[in-house]
Every structure is written in structure tokens, then in C-alpha cells.
Protein backbone atom coordinates (compact mmCIF):
# COMPACT_ATOMS: atom_id res chain seq x y z
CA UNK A 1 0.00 0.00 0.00
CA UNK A 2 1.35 3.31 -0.93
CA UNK A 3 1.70 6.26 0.97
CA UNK A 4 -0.55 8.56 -1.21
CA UNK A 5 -3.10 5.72 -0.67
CA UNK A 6 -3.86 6.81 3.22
CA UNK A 7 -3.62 10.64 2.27
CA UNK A 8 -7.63 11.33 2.03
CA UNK A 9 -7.47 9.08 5.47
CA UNK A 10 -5.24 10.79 7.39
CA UNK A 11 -6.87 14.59 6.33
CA UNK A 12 -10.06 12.93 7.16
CA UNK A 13 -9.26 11.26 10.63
CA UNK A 14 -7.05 14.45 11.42
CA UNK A 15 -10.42 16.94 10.85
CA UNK A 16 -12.52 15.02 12.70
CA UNK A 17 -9.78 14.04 15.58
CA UNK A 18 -8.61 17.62 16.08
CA UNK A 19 -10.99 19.12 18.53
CA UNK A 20 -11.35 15.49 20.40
CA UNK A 21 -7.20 16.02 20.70
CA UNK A 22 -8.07 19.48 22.01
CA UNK A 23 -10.97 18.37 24.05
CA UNK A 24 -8.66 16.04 25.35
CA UNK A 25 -5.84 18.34 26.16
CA UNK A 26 -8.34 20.42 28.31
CA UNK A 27 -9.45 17.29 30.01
CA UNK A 28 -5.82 16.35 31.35
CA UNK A 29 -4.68 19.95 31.64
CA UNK A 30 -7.32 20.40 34.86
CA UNK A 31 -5.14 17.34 36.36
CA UNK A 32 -1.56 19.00 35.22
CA UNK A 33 -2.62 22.40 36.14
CA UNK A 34 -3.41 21.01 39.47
CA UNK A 35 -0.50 19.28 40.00
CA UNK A 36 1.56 22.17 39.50
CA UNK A 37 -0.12 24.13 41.89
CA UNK A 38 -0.38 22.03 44.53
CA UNK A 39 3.03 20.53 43.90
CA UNK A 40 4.50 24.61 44.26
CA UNK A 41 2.33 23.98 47.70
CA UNK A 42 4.37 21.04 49.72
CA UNK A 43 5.57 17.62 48.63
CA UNK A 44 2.70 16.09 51.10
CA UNK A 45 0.28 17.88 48.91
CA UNK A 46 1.39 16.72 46.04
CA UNK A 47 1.26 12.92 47.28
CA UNK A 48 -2.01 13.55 48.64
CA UNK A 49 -3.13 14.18 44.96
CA UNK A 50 -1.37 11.83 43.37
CA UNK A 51 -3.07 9.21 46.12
CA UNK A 52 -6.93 10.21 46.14
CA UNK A 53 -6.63 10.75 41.97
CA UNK A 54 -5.43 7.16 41.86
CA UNK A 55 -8.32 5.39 43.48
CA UNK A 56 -10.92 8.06 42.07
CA UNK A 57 -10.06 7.74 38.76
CA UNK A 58 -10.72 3.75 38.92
CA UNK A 59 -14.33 4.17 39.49
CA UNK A 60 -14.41 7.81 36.75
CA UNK A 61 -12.76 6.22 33.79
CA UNK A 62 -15.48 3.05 34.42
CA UNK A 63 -18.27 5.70 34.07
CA UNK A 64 -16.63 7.25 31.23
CA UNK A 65 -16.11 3.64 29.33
CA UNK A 66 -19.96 3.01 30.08
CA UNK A 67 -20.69 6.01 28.02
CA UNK A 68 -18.67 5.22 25.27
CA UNK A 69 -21.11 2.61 24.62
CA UNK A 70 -22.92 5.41 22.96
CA UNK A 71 -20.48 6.26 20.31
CA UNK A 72 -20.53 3.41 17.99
CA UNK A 73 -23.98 2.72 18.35
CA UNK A 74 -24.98 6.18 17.30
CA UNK A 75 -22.42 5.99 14.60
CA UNK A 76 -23.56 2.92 12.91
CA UNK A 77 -27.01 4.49 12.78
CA UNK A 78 -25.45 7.52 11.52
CA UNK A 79 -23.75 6.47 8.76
CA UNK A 80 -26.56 4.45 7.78
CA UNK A 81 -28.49 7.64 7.36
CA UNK A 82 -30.70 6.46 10.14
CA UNK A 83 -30.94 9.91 12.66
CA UNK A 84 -34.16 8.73 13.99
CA UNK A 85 -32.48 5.79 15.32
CA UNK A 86 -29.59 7.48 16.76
CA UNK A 87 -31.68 9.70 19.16
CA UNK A 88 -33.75 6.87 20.38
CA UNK A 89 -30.02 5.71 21.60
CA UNK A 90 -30.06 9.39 22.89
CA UNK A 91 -32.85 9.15 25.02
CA UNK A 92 -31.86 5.63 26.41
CA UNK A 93 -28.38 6.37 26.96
CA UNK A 94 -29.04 9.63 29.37
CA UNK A 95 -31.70 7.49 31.31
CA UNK A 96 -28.97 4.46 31.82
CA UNK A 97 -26.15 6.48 32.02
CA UNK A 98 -27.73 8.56 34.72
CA UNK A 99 -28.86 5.89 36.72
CA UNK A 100 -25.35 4.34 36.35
CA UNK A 101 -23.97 7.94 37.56
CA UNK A 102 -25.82 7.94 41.02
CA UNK A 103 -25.11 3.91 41.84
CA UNK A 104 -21.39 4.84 40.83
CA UNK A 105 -21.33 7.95 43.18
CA UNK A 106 -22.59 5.77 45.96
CA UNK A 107 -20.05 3.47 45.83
CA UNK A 108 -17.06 6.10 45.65
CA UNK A 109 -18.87 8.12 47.97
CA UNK A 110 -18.44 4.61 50.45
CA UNK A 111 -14.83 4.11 49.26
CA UNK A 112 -13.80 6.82 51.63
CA UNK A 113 -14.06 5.08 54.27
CA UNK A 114 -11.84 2.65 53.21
CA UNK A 115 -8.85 5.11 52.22
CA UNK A 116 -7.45 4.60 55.53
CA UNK A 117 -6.62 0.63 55.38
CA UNK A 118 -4.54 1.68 51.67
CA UNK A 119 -1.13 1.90 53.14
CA UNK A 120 -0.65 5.52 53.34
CA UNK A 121 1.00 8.26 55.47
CA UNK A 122 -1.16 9.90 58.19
CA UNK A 123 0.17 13.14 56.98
CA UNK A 124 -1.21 12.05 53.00
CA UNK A 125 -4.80 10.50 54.46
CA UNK A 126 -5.15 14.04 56.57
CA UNK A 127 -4.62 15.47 52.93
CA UNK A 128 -6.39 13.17 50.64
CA UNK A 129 -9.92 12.77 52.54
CA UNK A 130 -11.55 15.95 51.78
CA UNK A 131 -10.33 16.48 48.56
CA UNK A 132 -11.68 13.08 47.29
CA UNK A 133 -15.29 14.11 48.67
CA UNK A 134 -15.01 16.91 46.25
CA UNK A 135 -13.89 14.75 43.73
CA UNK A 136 -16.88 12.23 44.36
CA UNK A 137 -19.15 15.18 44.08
CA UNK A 138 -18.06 16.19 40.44
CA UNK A 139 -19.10 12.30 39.33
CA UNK A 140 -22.74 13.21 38.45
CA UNK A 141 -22.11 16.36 36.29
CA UNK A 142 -19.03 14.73 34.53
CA UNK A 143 -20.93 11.38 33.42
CA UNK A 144 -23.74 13.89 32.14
CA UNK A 145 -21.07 15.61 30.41
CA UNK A 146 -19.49 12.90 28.69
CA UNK A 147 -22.71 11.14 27.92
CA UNK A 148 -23.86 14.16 25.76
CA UNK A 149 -20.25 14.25 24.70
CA UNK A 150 -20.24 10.61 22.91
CA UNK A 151 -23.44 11.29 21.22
CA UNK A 152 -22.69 14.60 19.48
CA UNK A 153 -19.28 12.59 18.54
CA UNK A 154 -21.26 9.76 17.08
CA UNK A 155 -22.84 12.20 14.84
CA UNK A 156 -19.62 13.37 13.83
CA UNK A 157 -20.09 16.54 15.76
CA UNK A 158 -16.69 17.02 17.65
CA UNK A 159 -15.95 20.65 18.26
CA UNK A 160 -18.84 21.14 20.39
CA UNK A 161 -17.24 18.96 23.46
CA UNK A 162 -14.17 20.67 22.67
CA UNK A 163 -15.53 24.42 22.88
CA UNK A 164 -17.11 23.45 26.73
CA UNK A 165 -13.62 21.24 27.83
CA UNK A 166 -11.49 24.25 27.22
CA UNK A 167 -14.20 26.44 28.74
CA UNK A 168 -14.09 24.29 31.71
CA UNK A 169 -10.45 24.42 31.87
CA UNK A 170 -10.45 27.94 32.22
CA UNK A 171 -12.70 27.87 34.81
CA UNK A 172 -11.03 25.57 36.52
CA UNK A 173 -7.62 27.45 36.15
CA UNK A 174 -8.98 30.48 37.98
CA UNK A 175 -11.00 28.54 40.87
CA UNK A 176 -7.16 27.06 41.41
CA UNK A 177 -5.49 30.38 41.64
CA UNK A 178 -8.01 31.97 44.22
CA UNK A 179 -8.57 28.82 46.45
CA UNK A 180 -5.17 27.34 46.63
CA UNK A 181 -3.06 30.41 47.37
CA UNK A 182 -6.03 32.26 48.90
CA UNK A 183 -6.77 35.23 46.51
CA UNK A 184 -9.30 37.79 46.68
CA UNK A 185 -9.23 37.70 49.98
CA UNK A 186 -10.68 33.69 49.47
CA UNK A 187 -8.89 31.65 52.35
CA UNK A 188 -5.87 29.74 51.51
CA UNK A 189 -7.58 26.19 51.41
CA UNK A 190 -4.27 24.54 49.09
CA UNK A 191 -5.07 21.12 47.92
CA UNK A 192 -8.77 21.67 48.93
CA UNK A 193 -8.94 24.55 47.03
CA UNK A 194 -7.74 22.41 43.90
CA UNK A 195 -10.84 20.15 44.71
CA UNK A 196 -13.11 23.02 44.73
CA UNK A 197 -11.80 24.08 41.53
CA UNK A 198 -12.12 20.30 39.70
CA UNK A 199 -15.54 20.09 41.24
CA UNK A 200 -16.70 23.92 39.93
CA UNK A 201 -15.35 22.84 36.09
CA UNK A 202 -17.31 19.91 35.75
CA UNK A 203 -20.21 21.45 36.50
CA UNK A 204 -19.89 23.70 34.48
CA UNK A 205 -19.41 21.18 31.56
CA UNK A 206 -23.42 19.93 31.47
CA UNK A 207 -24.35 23.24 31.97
CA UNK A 208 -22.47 24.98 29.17
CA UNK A 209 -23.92 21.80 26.91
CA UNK A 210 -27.56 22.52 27.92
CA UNK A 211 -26.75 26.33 26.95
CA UNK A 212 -25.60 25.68 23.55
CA UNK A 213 -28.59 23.11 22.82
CA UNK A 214 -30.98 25.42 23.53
CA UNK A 215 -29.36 28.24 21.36
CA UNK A 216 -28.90 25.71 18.51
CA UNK A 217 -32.08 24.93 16.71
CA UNK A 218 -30.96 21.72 15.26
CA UNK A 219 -29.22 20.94 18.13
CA UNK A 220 -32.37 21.62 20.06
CA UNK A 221 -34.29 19.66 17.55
CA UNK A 222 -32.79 16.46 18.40
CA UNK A 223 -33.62 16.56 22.32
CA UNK A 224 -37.12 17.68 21.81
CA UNK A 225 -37.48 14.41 19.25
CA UNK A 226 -35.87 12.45 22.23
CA UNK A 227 -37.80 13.70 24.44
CA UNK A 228 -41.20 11.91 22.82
CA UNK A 229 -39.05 8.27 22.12
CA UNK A 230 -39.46 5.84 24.18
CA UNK A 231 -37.36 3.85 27.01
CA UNK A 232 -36.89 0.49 25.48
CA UNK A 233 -34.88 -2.24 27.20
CA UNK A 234 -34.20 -3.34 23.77
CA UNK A 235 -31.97 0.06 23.77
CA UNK A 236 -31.00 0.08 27.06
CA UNK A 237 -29.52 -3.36 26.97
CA UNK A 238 -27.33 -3.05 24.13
CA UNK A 239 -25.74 0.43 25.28
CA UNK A 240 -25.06 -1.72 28.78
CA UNK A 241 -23.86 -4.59 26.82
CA UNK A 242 -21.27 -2.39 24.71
CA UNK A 243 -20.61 0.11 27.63
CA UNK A 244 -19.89 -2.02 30.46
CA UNK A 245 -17.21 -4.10 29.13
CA UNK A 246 -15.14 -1.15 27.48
CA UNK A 247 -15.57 0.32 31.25
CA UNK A 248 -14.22 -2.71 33.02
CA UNK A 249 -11.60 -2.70 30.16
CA UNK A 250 -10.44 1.15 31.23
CA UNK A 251 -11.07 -0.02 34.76
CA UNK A 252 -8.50 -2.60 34.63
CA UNK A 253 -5.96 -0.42 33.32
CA UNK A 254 -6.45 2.49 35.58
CA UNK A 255 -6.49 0.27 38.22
CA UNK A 256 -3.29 -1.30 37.30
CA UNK A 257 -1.70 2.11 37.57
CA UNK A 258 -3.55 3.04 41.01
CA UNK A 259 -2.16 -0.13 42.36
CA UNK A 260 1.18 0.98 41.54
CA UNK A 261 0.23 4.34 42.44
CA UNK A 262 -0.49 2.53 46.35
CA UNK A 263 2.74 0.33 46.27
CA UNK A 264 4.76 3.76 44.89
CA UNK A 265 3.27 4.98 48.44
CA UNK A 266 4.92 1.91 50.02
CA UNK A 267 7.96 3.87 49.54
CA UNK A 268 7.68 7.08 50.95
CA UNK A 269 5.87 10.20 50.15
CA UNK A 270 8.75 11.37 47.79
CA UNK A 271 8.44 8.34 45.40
CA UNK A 272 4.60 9.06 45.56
CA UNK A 273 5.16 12.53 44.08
CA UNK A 274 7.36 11.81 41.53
CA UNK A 275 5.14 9.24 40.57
CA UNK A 276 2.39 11.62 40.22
CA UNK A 277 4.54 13.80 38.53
CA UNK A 278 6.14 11.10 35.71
CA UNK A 279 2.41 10.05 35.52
CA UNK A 280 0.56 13.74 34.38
CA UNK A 281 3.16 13.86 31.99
CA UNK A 282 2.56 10.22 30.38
CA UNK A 283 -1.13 10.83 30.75
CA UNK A 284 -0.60 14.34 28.88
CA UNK A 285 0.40 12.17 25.81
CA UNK A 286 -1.94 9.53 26.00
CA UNK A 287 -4.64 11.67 26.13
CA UNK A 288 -3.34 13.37 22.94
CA UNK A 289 -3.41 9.97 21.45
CA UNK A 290 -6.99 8.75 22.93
CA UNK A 291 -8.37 11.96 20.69
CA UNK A 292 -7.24 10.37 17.56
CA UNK A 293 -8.42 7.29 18.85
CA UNK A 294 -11.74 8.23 19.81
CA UNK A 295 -12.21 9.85 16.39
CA UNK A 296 -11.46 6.54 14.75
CA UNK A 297 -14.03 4.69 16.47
CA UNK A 298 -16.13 7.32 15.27
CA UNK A 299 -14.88 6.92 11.02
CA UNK A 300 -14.48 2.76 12.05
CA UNK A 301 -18.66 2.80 13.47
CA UNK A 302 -19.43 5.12 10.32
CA UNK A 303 -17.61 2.34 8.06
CA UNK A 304 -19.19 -0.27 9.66
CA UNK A 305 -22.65 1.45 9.05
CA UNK A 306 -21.78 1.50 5.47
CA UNK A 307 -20.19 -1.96 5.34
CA UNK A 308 -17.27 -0.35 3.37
CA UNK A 309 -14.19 -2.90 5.41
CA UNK A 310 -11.85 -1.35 2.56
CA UNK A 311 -12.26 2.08 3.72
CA UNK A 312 -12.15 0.82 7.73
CA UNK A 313 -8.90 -0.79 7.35
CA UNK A 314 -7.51 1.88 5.57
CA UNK A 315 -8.63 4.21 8.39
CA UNK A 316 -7.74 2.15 11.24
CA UNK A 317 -3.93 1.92 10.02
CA UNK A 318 -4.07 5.64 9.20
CA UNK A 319 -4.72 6.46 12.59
CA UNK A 320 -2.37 4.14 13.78
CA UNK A 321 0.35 6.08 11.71
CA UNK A 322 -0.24 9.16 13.45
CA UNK A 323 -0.59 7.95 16.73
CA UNK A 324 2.76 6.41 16.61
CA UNK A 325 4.68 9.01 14.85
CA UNK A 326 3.32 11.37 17.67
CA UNK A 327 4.43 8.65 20.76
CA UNK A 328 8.05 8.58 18.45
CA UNK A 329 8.29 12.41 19.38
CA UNK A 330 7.39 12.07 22.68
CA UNK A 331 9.52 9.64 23.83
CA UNK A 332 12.58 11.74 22.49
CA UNK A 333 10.98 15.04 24.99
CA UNK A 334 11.25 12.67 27.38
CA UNK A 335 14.27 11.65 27.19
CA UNK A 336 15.89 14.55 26.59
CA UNK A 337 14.08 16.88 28.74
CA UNK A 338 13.96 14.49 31.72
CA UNK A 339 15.45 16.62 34.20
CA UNK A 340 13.92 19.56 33.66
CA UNK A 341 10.49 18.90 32.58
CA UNK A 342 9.89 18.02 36.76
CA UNK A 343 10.67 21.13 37.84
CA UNK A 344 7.28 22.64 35.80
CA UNK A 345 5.52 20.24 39.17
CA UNK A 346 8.13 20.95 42.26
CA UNK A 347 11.39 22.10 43.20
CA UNK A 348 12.47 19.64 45.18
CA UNK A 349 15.85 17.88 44.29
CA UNK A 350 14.49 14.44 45.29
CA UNK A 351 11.38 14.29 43.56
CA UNK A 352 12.92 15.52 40.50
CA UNK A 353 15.79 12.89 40.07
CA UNK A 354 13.18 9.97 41.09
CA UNK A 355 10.88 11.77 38.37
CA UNK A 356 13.44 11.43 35.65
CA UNK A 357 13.75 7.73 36.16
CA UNK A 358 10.64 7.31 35.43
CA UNK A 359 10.63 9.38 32.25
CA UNK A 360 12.71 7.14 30.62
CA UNK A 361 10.72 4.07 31.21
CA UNK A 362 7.79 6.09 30.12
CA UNK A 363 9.54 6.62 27.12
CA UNK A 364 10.08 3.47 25.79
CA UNK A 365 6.45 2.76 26.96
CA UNK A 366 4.87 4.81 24.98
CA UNK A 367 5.05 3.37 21.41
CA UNK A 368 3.08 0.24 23.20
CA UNK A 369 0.72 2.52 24.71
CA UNK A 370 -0.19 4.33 21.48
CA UNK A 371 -0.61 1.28 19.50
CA UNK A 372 -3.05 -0.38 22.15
CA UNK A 373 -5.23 2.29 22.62
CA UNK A 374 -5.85 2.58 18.43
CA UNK A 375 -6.58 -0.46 18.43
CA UNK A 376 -8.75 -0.27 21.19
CA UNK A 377 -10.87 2.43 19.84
CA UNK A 378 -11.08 0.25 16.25
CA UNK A 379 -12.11 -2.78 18.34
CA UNK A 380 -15.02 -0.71 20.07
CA UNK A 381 -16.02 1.14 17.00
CA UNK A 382 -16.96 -2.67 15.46
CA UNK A 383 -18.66 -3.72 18.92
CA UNK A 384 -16.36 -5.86 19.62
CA UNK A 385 -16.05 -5.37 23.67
CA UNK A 386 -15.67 -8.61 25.84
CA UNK A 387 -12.59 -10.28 24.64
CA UNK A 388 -10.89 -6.81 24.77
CA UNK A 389 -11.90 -6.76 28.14
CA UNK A 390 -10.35 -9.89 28.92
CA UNK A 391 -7.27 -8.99 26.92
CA UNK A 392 -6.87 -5.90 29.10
CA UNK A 393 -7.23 -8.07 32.23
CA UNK A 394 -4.68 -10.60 31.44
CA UNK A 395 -2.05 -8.12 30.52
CA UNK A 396 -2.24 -5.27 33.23
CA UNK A 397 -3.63 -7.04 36.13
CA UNK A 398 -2.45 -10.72 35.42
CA UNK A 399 0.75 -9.74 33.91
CA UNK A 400 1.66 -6.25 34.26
CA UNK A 401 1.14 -5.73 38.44
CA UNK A 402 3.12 -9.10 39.60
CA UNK A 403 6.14 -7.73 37.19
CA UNK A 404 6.00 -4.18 39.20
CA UNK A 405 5.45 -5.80 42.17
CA UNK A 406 8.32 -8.45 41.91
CA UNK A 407 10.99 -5.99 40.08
CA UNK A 408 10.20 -2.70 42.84
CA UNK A 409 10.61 -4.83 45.97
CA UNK A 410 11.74 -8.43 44.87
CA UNK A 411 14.35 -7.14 42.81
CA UNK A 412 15.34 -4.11 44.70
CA UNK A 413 14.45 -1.76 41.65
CA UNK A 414 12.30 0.72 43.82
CA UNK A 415 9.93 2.81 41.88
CA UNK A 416 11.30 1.83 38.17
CA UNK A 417 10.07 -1.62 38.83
CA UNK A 418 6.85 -0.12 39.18
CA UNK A 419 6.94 1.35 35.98
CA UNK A 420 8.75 -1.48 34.37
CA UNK A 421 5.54 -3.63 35.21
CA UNK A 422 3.37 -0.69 33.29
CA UNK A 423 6.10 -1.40 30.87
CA UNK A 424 5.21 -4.94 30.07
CA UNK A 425 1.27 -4.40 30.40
CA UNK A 426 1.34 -2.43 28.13
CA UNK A 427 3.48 -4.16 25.67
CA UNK A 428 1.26 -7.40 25.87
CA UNK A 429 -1.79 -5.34 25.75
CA UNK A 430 -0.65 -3.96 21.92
CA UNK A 431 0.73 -6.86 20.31
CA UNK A 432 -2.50 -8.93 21.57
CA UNK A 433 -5.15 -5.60 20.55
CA UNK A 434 -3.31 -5.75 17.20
CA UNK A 435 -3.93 -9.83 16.37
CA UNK A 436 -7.55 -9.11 17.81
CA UNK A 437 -8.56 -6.29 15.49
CA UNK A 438 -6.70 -8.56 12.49
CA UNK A 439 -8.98 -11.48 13.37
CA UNK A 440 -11.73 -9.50 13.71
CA UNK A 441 -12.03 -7.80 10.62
CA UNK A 442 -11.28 -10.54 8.57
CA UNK A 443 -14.51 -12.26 10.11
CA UNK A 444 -16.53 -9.10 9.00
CA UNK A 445 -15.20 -9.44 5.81
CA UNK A 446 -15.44 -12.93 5.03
């Protein structure tokens, strides 16, 4: 295959995966900015954040996979010219992805009280506790947002998420400033105040959404035709049957890293941080690459809905091109700017030369981690959710956690055998996504 034959693919994938990237960006900039002002704050703060973020985002990113159940359903309907269809999935997907919302809160809500029995410093728990109430009180809003998010995507619609994310951000950004250092005359509340400010964006996300419905006509048109559809369980059941798995398949990678996140606390509050710190940055380039991602489930559902395979392979690998050549880049940054790119987090001497340790692995990580998570989004954009999900178990928790565990404290490698067991989970998750999609779309085509 030629390289002028996945031109029109990567324009195409690179319009629609543009704002997503964007959108994306703004999403993991509210956890960066937030680490760098609490990290200016203390150390303790810092590993506070890094700590509470860890076990909160186990039970957000399973919310978030839920709701990606929505895109490829929508998508399919949408690129069979089939709108009606796609807001029935509308209506259905806000009813179960609200009710999933307030059982999910629940159960973070009761994780608190277990935070204490998680191996941590009495000077991190004192930290920790109330800002992961105000994280578990953004859960409702954010689900809302993202559910609203993956249908507006499905229709191919993916500046409008962007547009409210970077709103957010802002929003965010100056919530930070006046509630962490205690500005206009606001008491000085530090990593609190960064919990206030998380909790203020993201509910501000649903309610910037609800503003630009009502402003758009057409927009506006395709809530009030929701509104009169009915709630089917023959709706309901295949959003739960699509969502559910990709959400235990996020789950079991986040997971993977909180558990490392808890073991990096094994070692001291200092480990902890530059953890937290190696971590935003890694996550800063994932995320880049989950936006081109996410817009190739969208063109892979699309293809699917016109049972063109030609044009979905052709996509797939185009997206796969980009992602990588972006990871290549990366890598190199991190590399070379090891030591110095901690010092955007903290000051402290420590931290920083742990931090660039980590950098490196995450380096060489990140070619695995780009490839897995295209072929991720190609597997969900053809439905094809459970062996994924079993995939993803076998290599993070099966694989990947007994490698960090055995190389950080069987091997004496400290916190880069942490991150060499993210190494490895990640490598076996890519090769293994990659023979998946292969077998998969040769049983569409055939």
C-alpha cells in the first residue's frame, strides 16, 4: 500500500480528531494544572493528589467507558443515514447512564471510608480525605457531560465537546489560583482549594452543553425528538452490553496504575510525588493519542454502518500512523528533557531525580501505549467489547502488576520496577489488541 493511498485518510481522521485532541488536552490539563499548583504547595500535597486521583479515577474512567457505549452505536445508525435511530439511543443512553452515575457515586462516595486501610502516610490521608469528597461530588455532572459528549461525537459533531472542555479548563484554572493560594481575599484552602476548583469545572461542563442546545435549533431539535421516544430495554440493553465491558476494560488499566500508584506509596511520600509527577506527563500524551483514537471509532462505526471494510482498514492503520509518529516524538521530549520537565511540578531535588527515572521508562512505553489504545478504539467502533476486556485483564492485572510488584521490591528496583511492570502491560496489551482487530475484521469481511 502506498503512501498517497492513506492521504484522504489521514486529512479525514485528522479533521474530525482535532478538537477530540483538544478536548482532550483540556481534560488532562485540569489534572496537570493542578498538580503544579499544589506541587508549588508542599511535597505532602502533592502525594495527597497523586493518592486520592489514583483510586478516584478507577471508578471515573469506568463511568466514562460506560458512556462510550454510545459512540458506535450512534455511529452505525449515523452512517446508515438512520438519525431517527440514533436519538432513540439518545434518550436511552441519558436514562442508563444517569442511573449508572448515582449507583457509581454511591459506591465512591463509600470508598472513603476505606482510604485509611490503603497503606498511606497519616500526613497524605489528613490530605487526601476531603479532597476526594469533592472529587466524588463532580461524578454526576461529569458522566452527564461525557454522555452528551459521545453522542454529538457519534454524529460526527466534535468541536462542540471541545468548545465546553477548554471552557471548563479555564474555569477551573482560575477557581485554582483563588482557592489554593487564597486570593481575593478567598482563604488559603491549598489542595482543597484544587478540589473546589475540579468540582466547579465539571459542573460547568453539562451546563455549558444545555446552553448551547438550547441556542442551537438543530441541536435543540434532536432533544425535543428524544424527548417523545421511548425507554426500550431493547436500547438500554445493548448500550449496557457495549458500555460495560469497554468500562471494566479502562477499569483494569487504571487500576493497574492506582495499584502501583499505592505500592509507589509503600515507599515514601517522595516516590509518591514523583510518581504523580512522571504520571501527568505520560497521561498528557496519551490523552493526545486517545483523541485520535476516539475519532477513529467514530470513522471505524461510520464504516461499519456502510459496510465499506476497505475504507475501515484503511482508516484504522491511518490512525495508527499518526498515533505512533506522535508517541516517536514524545519519547525523544522525554528523554531529553527528563530533568527539567519536573521542575514545571516541584522544586524539590528528590522528587525531581526519582521523576526522571521514570521518564525514561515512560519513554520506551509509549510506542506500546499508542498502538493499544488505536486499536482499542477500532475494536469498540466494530462492537467488539468482551474479549478486549479480557485482553486488558490478562495483561495489566495478570501480567503487568506481579512484574511491578516483583521488580520494585523483589528485585530491589524501587519505583522503576513499578513502571517497568506498566512497561510490560502495556506491551502485551498492543501486540494482543493488534492480532484481535486482524482477526476480527477478517470475520466481518469474510
Amino acid at each position: 500500500m502506498k503512501i498517497q493511498d492513506y492521504l484522504p485518510f489521514y486529512k479525514r481522521n485528522l479533521a474530525l480528531a482535532l478538537p477530540i485532541v483538544l478536548s482532550q488536552i483540556g481534560q488532562v490539563t485540569v489534572s496537570l494544572v493542578d498538580n503544579m499548583m499544589v506541587g508549588h504547595v508542599g511535597t505532602s500535597e502533592l502525594a495527597a493528589a497523586s493518592f486520592a486521583n489514583s483510586v478516584f479515577m478507577i471508578g471515573m474512567v469506568f463511568g466514562m467507558g460506560v458512556t462510550m457505549g454510545l459512540t458506535p452505536l450512534v455511529g452505525k445508525a449515523f452512517g446508515q443515514n438512520e438519525l431517527r435511530k440514533a436519538i432513540v439511543w439518545l434518550k436511552n443512553g441519558v436514562f442508563a447512564h444517569t442511573i449508572m452515575a448515582i449507583v457509581l457515586s454511591m459506591l465512591m462516595f463509600s470508598i472513603y471510608f476505606m482510604l485509611p486501610f490503603m497503606g498511606q502516610t497519616d500526613n497524605v490521608l489528613k490530605l487526601a480525605r476531603p479532597y476526594y469528597l469533592l472529587l466524588c461530588c463532580s461524578y454526576l455532572p461529569f458522566m452527564l457531560f461525557f454522555t452528551l459528549k459521545q453522542f454529538f461525537e457519534g454524529i460526527g459533531n466534535t468541536k462542540l465537546a471541545m468548545q465546553i472542555t477548554l471552557t471548563a479548563n479555564v474555569v477551573n484554572i482560575l477557581v485554582n489560583y483563588v482557592f489554593i493560594f487564597g486570593k481575593l481575599g478567598m482563604p488559603e484552602l491549598g489542595l482543597l482549594g484544587a478540589g473546589l476548583g475540579t468540582l466547579a469545572s465539571r459542573i460547568c461542563m453539562p451546563v455549558l452543553f444545555a446552553f448551547f442546545i438550547l441556542r442551537n435549533s438543530r441541536f435543540r431539535r434532536y432533544f425535543v425528538l428524544a424527548h417523545h421516544q421511548a425507554l426500550l430495554k431493547k436500547y438500554i440493553k445493548p448500550l449496557l452490553n457495549i458500555g460495560i465491558p469497554i468500562g471494566f476494560q479502562l477499569i483494569v488499566e487504571v487500576a493497574a496504575f492506582g495499584i502501583g500508584a499505592v505500592m509507589m506509596g509503600w515507599l515514601g511520600e517522595t516516590p509518591l510525588a514523583a510518581h504523580q509527577i512522571a504520571l501527568g506527563l505520560a497521561t498528557f500524551t496519551y490523552m493526545i493519542s486517545l483523541g485520535v483514537a476516539q475519532a477513529n471509532t467514530i470513522r471505524v462505526s461510520h464504516q461499519m454502518g456502510e459496510r465499506d471494510f476497505e475504507s475501515l482498514k484503511k482508516a484504522v492503520f491511518a490512525s495508527t500512523h499518526l498515533v505512533l509518529l506522535f508517541m516517536s516524538v514524545a519519547a525523544i521530549l522525554f528523554i531529553v528533557g527528563r530533568n527539567l520537565l519536573p521542575y514545571l511540578f516541584t522544586s524539590d531535588r528528590e522528587v525531581i531525580n526519582v521523576a526522571a527515572g521514570l521518564l525514561v521508562i515512560a519513554a520506551i512505553f509509549q510506542l506500546f501505549d499508542g498502538l493499544q489504545v488505536v486499536m482499542q478504539s477500532s475494536l469498540r467502533g466494530m462492537a467488539d467489547v468482551t474479549k478486549p476486556m479480557l485482553i486488558a485483564f490478562i495483561a495489566y492485572l495478570l501480567i503487568g502488576i506481579p512484574v511491578s510488584y516483583i521488580f520494585a521490591f523483589k528485585f530491589g528496583f524501587g519505583p522503576k520496577g513499578i513502571w517497568m511492570g506498566y512497561l510490560v502491560g502495556l506491551g502485551t496489551a498492543g501486540i494482543l489488541f493488534f492480532f484481535r482487530f486482524n482477526s476480527s475484521l477478517k470475520k466481518w469481511i469474510s
